Every structure is written in C-alpha cells, then in structure tokens.
mmCIF file of C-alpha atoms and ligand atoms in Angstrom:
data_model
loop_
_atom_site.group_PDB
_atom_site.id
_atom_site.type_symbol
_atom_site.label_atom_id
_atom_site.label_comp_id
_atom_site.label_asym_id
_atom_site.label_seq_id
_atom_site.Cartn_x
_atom_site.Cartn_y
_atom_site.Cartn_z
ATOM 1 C CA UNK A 1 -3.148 -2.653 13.812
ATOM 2 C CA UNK A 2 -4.574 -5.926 14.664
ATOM 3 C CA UNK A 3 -8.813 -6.450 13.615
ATOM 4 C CA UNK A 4 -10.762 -8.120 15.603
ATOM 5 C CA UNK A 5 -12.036 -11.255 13.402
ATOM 6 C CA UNK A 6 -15.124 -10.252 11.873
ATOM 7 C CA UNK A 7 -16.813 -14.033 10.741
ATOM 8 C CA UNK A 8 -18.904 -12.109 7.929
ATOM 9 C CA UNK A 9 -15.608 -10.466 6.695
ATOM 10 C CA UNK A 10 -13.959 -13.855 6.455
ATOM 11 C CA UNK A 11 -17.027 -15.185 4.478
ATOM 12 C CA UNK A 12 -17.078 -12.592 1.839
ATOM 13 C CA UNK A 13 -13.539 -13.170 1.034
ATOM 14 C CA UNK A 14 -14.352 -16.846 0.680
ATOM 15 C CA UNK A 15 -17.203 -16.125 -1.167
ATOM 16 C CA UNK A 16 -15.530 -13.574 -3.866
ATOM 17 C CA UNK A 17 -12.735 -15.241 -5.421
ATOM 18 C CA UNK A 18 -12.517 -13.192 -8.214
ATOM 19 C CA UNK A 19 -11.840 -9.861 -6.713
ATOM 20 C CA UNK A 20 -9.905 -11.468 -3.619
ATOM 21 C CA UNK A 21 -6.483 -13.641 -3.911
ATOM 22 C CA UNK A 22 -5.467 -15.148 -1.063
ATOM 23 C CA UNK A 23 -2.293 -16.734 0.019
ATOM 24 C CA UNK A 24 -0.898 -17.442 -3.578
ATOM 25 C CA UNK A 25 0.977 -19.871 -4.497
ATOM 26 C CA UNK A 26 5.058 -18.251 -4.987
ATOM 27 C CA UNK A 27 5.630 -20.710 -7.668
ATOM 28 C CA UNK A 28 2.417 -19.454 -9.776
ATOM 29 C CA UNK A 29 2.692 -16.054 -11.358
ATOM 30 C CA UNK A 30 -0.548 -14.224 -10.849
ATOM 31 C CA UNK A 31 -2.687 -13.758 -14.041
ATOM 32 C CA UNK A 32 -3.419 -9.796 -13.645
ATOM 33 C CA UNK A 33 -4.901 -10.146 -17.427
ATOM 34 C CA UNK A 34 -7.913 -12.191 -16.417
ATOM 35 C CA UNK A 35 -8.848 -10.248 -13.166
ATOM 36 C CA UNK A 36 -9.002 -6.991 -14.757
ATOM 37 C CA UNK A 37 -10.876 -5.766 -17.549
ATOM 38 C CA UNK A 38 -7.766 -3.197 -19.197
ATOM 39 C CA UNK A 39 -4.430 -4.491 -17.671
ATOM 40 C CA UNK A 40 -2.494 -1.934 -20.025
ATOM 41 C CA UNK A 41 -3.779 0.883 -17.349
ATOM 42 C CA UNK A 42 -1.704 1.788 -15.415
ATOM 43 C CA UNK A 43 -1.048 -0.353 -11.904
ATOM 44 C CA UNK A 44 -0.874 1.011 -8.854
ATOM 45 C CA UNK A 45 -0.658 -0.954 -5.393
ATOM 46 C CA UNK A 46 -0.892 -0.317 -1.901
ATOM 47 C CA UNK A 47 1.082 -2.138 1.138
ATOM 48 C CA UNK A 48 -0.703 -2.413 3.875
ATOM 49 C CA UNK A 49 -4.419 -1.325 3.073
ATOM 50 C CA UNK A 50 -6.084 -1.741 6.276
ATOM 51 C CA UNK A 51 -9.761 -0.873 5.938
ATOM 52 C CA UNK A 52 -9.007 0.517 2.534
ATOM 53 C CA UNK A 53 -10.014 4.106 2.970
ATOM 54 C CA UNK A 54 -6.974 5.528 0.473
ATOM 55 C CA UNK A 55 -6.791 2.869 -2.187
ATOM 56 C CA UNK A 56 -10.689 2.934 -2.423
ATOM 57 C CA UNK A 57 -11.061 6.824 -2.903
ATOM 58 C CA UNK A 58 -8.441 6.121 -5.474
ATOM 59 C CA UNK A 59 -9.721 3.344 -7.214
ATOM 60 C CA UNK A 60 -13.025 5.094 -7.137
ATOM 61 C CA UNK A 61 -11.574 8.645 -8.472
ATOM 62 C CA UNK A 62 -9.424 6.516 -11.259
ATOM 63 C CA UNK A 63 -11.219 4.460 -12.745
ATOM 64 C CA UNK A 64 -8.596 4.344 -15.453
ATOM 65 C CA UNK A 65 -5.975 3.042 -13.682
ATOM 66 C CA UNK A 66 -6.182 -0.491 -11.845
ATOM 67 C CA UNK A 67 -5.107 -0.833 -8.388
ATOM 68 C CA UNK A 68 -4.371 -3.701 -6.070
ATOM 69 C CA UNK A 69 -4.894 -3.497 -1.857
ATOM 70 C CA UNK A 70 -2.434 -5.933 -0.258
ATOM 71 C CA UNK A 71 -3.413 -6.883 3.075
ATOM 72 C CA UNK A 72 -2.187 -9.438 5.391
ATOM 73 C CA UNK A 73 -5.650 -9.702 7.364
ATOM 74 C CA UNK A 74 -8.528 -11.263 5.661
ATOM 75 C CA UNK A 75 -10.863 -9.353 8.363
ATOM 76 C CA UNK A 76 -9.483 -5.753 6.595
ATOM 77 C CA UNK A 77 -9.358 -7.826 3.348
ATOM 78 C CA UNK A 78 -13.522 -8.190 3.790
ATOM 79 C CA UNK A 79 -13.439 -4.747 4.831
ATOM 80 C CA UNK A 80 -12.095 -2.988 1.624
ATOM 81 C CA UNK A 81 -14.168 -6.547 -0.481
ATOM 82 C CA UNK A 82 -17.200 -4.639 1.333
ATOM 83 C CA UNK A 83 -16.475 -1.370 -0.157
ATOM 84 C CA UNK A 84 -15.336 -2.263 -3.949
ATOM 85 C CA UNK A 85 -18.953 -4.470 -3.901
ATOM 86 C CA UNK A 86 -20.594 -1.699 -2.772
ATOM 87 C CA UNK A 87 -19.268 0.660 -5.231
ATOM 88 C CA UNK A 88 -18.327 -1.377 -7.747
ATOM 89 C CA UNK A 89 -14.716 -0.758 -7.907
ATOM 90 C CA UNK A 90 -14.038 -3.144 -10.943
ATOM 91 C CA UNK A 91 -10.178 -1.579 -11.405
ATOM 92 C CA UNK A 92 -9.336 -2.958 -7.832
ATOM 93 C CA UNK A 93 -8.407 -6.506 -6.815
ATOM 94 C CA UNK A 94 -7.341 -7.420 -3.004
ATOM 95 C CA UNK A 95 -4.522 -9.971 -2.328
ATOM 96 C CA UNK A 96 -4.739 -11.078 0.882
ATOM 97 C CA UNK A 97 -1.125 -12.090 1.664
ATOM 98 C CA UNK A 98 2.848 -10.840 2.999
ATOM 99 C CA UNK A 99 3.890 -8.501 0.588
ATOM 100 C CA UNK A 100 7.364 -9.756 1.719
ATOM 101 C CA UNK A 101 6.540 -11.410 -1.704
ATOM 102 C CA UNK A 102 5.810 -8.558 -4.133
ATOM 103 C CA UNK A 103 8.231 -9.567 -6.813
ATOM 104 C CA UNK A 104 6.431 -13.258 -7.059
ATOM 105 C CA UNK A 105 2.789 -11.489 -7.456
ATOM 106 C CA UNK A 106 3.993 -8.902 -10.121
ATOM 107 C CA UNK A 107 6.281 -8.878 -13.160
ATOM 108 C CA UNK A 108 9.473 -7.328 -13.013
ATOM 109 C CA UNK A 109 8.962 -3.492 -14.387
ATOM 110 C CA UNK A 110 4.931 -3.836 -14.427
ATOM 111 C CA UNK A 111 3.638 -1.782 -11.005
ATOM 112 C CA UNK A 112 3.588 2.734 -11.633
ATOM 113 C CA UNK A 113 3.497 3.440 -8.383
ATOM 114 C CA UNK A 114 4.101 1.756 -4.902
ATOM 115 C CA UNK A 115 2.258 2.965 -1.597
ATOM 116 C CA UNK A 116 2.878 2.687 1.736
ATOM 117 C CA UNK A 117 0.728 4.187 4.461
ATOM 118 C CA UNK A 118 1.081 4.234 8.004
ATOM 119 C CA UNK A 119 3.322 1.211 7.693
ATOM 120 C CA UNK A 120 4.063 -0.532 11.359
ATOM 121 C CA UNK A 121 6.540 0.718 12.739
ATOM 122 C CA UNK A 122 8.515 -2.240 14.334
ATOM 123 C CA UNK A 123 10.611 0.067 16.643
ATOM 124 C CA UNK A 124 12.646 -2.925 18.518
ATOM 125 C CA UNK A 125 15.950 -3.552 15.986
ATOM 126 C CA UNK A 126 15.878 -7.198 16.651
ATOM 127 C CA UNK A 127 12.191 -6.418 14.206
ATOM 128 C CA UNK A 128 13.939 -4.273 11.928
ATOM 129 C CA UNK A 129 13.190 -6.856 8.718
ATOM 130 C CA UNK A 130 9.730 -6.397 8.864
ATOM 131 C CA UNK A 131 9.555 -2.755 8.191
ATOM 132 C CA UNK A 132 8.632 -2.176 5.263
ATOM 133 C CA UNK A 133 11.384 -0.074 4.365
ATOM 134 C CA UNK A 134 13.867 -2.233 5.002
ATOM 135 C CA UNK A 135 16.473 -3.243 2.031
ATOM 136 C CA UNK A 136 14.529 -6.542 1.620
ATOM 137 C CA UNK A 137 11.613 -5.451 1.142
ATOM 138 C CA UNK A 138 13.231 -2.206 -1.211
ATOM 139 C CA UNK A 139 14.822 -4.491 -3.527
ATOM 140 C CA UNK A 140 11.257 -6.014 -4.201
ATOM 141 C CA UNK A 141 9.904 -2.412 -4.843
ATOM 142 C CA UNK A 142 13.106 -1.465 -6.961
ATOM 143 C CA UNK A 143 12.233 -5.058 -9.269
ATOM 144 C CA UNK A 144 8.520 -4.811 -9.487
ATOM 145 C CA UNK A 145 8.178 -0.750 -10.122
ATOM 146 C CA UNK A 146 8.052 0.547 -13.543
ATOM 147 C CA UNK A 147 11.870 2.446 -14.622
ATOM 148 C CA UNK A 148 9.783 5.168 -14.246
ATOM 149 C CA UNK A 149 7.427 4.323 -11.415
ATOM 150 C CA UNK A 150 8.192 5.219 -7.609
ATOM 151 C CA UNK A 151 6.953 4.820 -4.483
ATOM 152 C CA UNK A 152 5.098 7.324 -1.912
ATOM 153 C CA UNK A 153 5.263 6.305 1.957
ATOM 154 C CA UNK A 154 2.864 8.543 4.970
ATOM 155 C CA UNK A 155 3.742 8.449 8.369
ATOM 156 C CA UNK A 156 3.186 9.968 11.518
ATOM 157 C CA UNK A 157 5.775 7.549 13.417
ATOM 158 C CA UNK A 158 8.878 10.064 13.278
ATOM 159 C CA UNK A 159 11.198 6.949 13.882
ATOM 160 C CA UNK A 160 9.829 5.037 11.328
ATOM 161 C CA UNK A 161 10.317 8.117 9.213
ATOM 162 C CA UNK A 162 13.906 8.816 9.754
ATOM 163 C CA UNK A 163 14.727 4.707 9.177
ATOM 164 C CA UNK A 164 12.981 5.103 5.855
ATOM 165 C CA UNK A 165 14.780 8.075 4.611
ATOM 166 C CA UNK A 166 18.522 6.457 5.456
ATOM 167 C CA UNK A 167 17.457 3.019 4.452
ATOM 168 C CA UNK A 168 16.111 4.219 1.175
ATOM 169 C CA UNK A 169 19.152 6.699 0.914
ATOM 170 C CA UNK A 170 21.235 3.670 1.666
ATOM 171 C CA UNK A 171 19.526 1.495 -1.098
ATOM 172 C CA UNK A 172 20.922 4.060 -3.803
ATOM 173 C CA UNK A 173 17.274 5.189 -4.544
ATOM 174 C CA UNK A 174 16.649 9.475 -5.364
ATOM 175 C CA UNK A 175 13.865 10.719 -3.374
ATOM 176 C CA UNK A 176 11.423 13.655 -5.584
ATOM 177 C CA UNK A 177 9.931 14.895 -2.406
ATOM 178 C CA UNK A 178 10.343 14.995 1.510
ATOM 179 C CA UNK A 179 7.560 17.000 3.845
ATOM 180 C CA UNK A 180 7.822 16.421 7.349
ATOM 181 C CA UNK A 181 5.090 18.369 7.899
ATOM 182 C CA UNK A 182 2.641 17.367 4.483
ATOM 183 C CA UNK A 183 -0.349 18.696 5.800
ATOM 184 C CA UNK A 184 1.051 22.777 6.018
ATOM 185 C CA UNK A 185 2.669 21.911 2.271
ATOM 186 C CA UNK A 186 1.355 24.333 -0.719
ATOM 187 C CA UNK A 187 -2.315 23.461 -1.945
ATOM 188 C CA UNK A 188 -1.103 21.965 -4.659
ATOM 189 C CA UNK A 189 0.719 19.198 -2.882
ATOM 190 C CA UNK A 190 -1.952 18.701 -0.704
ATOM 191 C CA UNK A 191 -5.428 19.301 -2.896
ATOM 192 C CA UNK A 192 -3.635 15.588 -4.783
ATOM 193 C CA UNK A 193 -3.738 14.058 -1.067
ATOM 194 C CA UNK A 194 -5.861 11.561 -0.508
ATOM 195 C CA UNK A 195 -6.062 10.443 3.477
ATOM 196 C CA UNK A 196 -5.604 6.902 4.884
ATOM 197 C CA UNK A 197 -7.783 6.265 7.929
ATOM 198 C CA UNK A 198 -4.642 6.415 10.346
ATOM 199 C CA UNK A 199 -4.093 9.792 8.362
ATOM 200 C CA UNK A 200 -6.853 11.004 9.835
ATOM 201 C CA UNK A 201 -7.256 9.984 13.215
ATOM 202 C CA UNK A 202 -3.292 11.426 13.856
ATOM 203 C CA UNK A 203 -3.418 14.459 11.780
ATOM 204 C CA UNK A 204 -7.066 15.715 13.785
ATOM 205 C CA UNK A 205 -4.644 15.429 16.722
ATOM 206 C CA UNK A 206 -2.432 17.868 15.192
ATOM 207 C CA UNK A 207 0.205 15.214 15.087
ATOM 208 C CA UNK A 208 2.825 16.328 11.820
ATOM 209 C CA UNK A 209 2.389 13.502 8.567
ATOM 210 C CA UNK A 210 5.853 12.536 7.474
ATOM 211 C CA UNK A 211 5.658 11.557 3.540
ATOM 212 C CA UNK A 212 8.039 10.811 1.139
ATOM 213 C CA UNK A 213 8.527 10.042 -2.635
ATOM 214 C CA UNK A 214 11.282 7.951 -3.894
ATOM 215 C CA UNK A 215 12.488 6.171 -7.402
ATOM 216 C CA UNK A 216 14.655 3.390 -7.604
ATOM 217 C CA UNK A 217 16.019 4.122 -11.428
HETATM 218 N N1 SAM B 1 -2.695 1.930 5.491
HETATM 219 C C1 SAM B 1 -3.772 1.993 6.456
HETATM 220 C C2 SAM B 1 -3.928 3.406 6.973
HETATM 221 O O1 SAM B 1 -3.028 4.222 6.736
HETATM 222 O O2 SAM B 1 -4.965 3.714 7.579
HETATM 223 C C3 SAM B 1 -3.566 0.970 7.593
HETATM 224 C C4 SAM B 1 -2.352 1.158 8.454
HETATM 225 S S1 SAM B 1 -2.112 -0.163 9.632
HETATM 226 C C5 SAM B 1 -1.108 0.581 10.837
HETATM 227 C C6 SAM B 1 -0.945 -1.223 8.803
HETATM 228 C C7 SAM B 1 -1.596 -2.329 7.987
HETATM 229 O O3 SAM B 1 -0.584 -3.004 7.256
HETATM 230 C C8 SAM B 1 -2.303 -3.392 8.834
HETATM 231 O O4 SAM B 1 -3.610 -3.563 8.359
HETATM 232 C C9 SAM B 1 -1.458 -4.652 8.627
HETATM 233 O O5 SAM B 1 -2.227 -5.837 8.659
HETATM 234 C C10 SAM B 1 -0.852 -4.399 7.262
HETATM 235 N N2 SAM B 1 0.453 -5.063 7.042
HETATM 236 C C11 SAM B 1 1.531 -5.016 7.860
HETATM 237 N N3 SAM B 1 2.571 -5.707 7.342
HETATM 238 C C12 SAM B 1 2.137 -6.198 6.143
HETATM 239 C C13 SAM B 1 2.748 -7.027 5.157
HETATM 240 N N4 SAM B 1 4.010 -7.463 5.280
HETATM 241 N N5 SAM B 1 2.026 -7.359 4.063
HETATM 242 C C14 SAM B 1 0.733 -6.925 3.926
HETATM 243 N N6 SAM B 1 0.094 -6.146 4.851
HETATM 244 C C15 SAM B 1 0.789 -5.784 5.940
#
C-alpha cells in the first residue's frame, strides 16, 4: 500500500521527535528507557503499521504494555503520530524505518510479541527477500523476541500465507495456532481479535483471514 504524501503528515513527524524515530542510525542502539515511561512492561511491536488501526486499539486497550508501530512511510507514520496525540497513547512510539533492521533497534531477547498484518505480499520470486517472512527477516524475529515471546501474522493473500507457513516451518520455528479461516474460529479466539484496517475492508468482502502464531524457542 503506497500513501499518497500528505505534507501535514510529514510535518508532524518532524515536529514530534520524541514519539517518532526516524531512519536510525544501525550503529546507535535505540534508548527504549528514555522514550517510555515503564520499559519493564512488556514490548510488543508491529511490522508494517499502516494507518495504525491495530497497534492503536492495542496500545489504547493496554496501557500496561508498551508498543512500537514500525512503518516505512512517514505519511502512515503521521497517520498513527495523529492518533497517539489525539489519544494520548504514551506506551506507543513510531519508528519510521525498514524493519529489515529489527535486531539493530531492539536488544537481543527484549520484544514479547512480534506482529505482522497484512504484510505485502511480493508474489514475483525474484522479490521473495522482501517478504516479511522470509528467513532473513525470521532470524531477526527469532534474535529480538523474548525465549518466550512469538509472533502472530494476518493475511488474506493465500500465497503469502502458504510461503509463511513453509518458510517458518523451514526456519525450525513451532507454530501454537493456524486458522485459515480466523474469522468462523470459536469466540474465544476471536472476542481477543483486534482488526487491522486491511482486516476489514477484505473480511466485509467475505474474503477468509489466514493467521498464524509461531515461536522461535
Ligand atoms: N498492517 C496494516 C493493515 O493490516 O491494515 C497495513 C498493511 S499494508 C498492506 C503494509 C504496510 O507495511 C505498508 O504501510 C508498508 O509501508 C509497510 N511495510 C512494508 N514493508 C515494510 C518494511 N520492510 N518495514 C516497515 N514497514 C513496511
């Protein structure tokens, strides 16, 4: 999904370094400590936030946990900046960057759970290192995530889906749950769902939400 440039977006994220990081430097480790007010809560981030819908009902419904959006587009970035103002979402901070580098934004061991949602889906091979479920981008996850932490990915791309589940299978990791149809699961799987935008738009079309959980220890 590709924003149109919003100039307003791009001026909030100027104007708010302190909730916003953008482009860090590799060689710098990230001070989490001084962003957030508690960093012993527990740390969950999101790949690929977009507008921010999921990590923002989150952060919002948590507000003892801490939560990071990582977003490639500083137009979305401004989006979810917009939001967290708005409600002031102090337990969420934005990085505005390629989470190709995840393990030189976060300790080793330090993140409880990983999300992706409605990754792209990158369908030509000759593209097949930029999914986000590629071994790359897994042995990032697998360094960064808690022993005990794990990582939840939503699709509706059924390719994307089936890549994920070998790739991941591949990697050595144990999955805890696979729906391929999340939305008729039990209400108790889906009263803990919280929907992404994308979520929404594809599931009102009656299209099926692939989802899976996976750990890496
Ligand atoms: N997660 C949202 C949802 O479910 O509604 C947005 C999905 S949208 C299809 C994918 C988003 O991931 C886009 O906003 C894109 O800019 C972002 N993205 C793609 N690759 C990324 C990367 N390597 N690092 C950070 N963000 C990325």
């Amino acid at each position: 999904m590709r924003l149109r440039n919003k100039p307003w977006a791009v001026k909030l994220v100027n104007d708010h370094p302190e909730a916003v990081i953008q482009d860090p430097d590799p060689a710098k480790k990230i001070n989490w400590e001084e962003r957030v007010a508690d960093f012993s809560r527990p740390l969950e981030v999101e790949i690929g936030s977009g507008k921010g819908q999921f990590i923002t009902t989150l952060a919002k419904r948590h507000p003892e946990r801490n939560y990071v959006a990582i977003e490639l587009q500083t137009t979305a970035a401004g989006i979810i900046l917009r939001t967290k103002l708005e409600e002031e979402l102090d337990n969420l901070q934005i990085l505005r960057a390629d989470a190709i580098n995840l393990a030189d934004f976060f300790d080793a061991d330090s993140i409880d759970i990983l999300y992706l949602n409605f990754s792209d889906p990158w369908p030509k091979t000759r593209h097949e290192k930029r999914r986000l479920t590629y071994k790359s981008f897994l042995k990032n996850y697998q360094t960064t995530l808690k022993p005990e932490g794990h990582l939840e990915f939503k699709t509706d791309n059924s390719g994307l889906f089936s890549y994920s589940l070998v790739s991941i299978n591949n990697f050595g990791a144990k999955f805890d749950f696979v729906s391929v149809d999340l939305h008729h699961e039990d209400e108790e799987i889906l009263k803990n769902n919280v929907e992404t935008e994308y979520e929404h738009k594809f599931a009102s079309k009656g299209n099926p939400i692939y989802c899976l959980h996976a750990r890496f220890n």
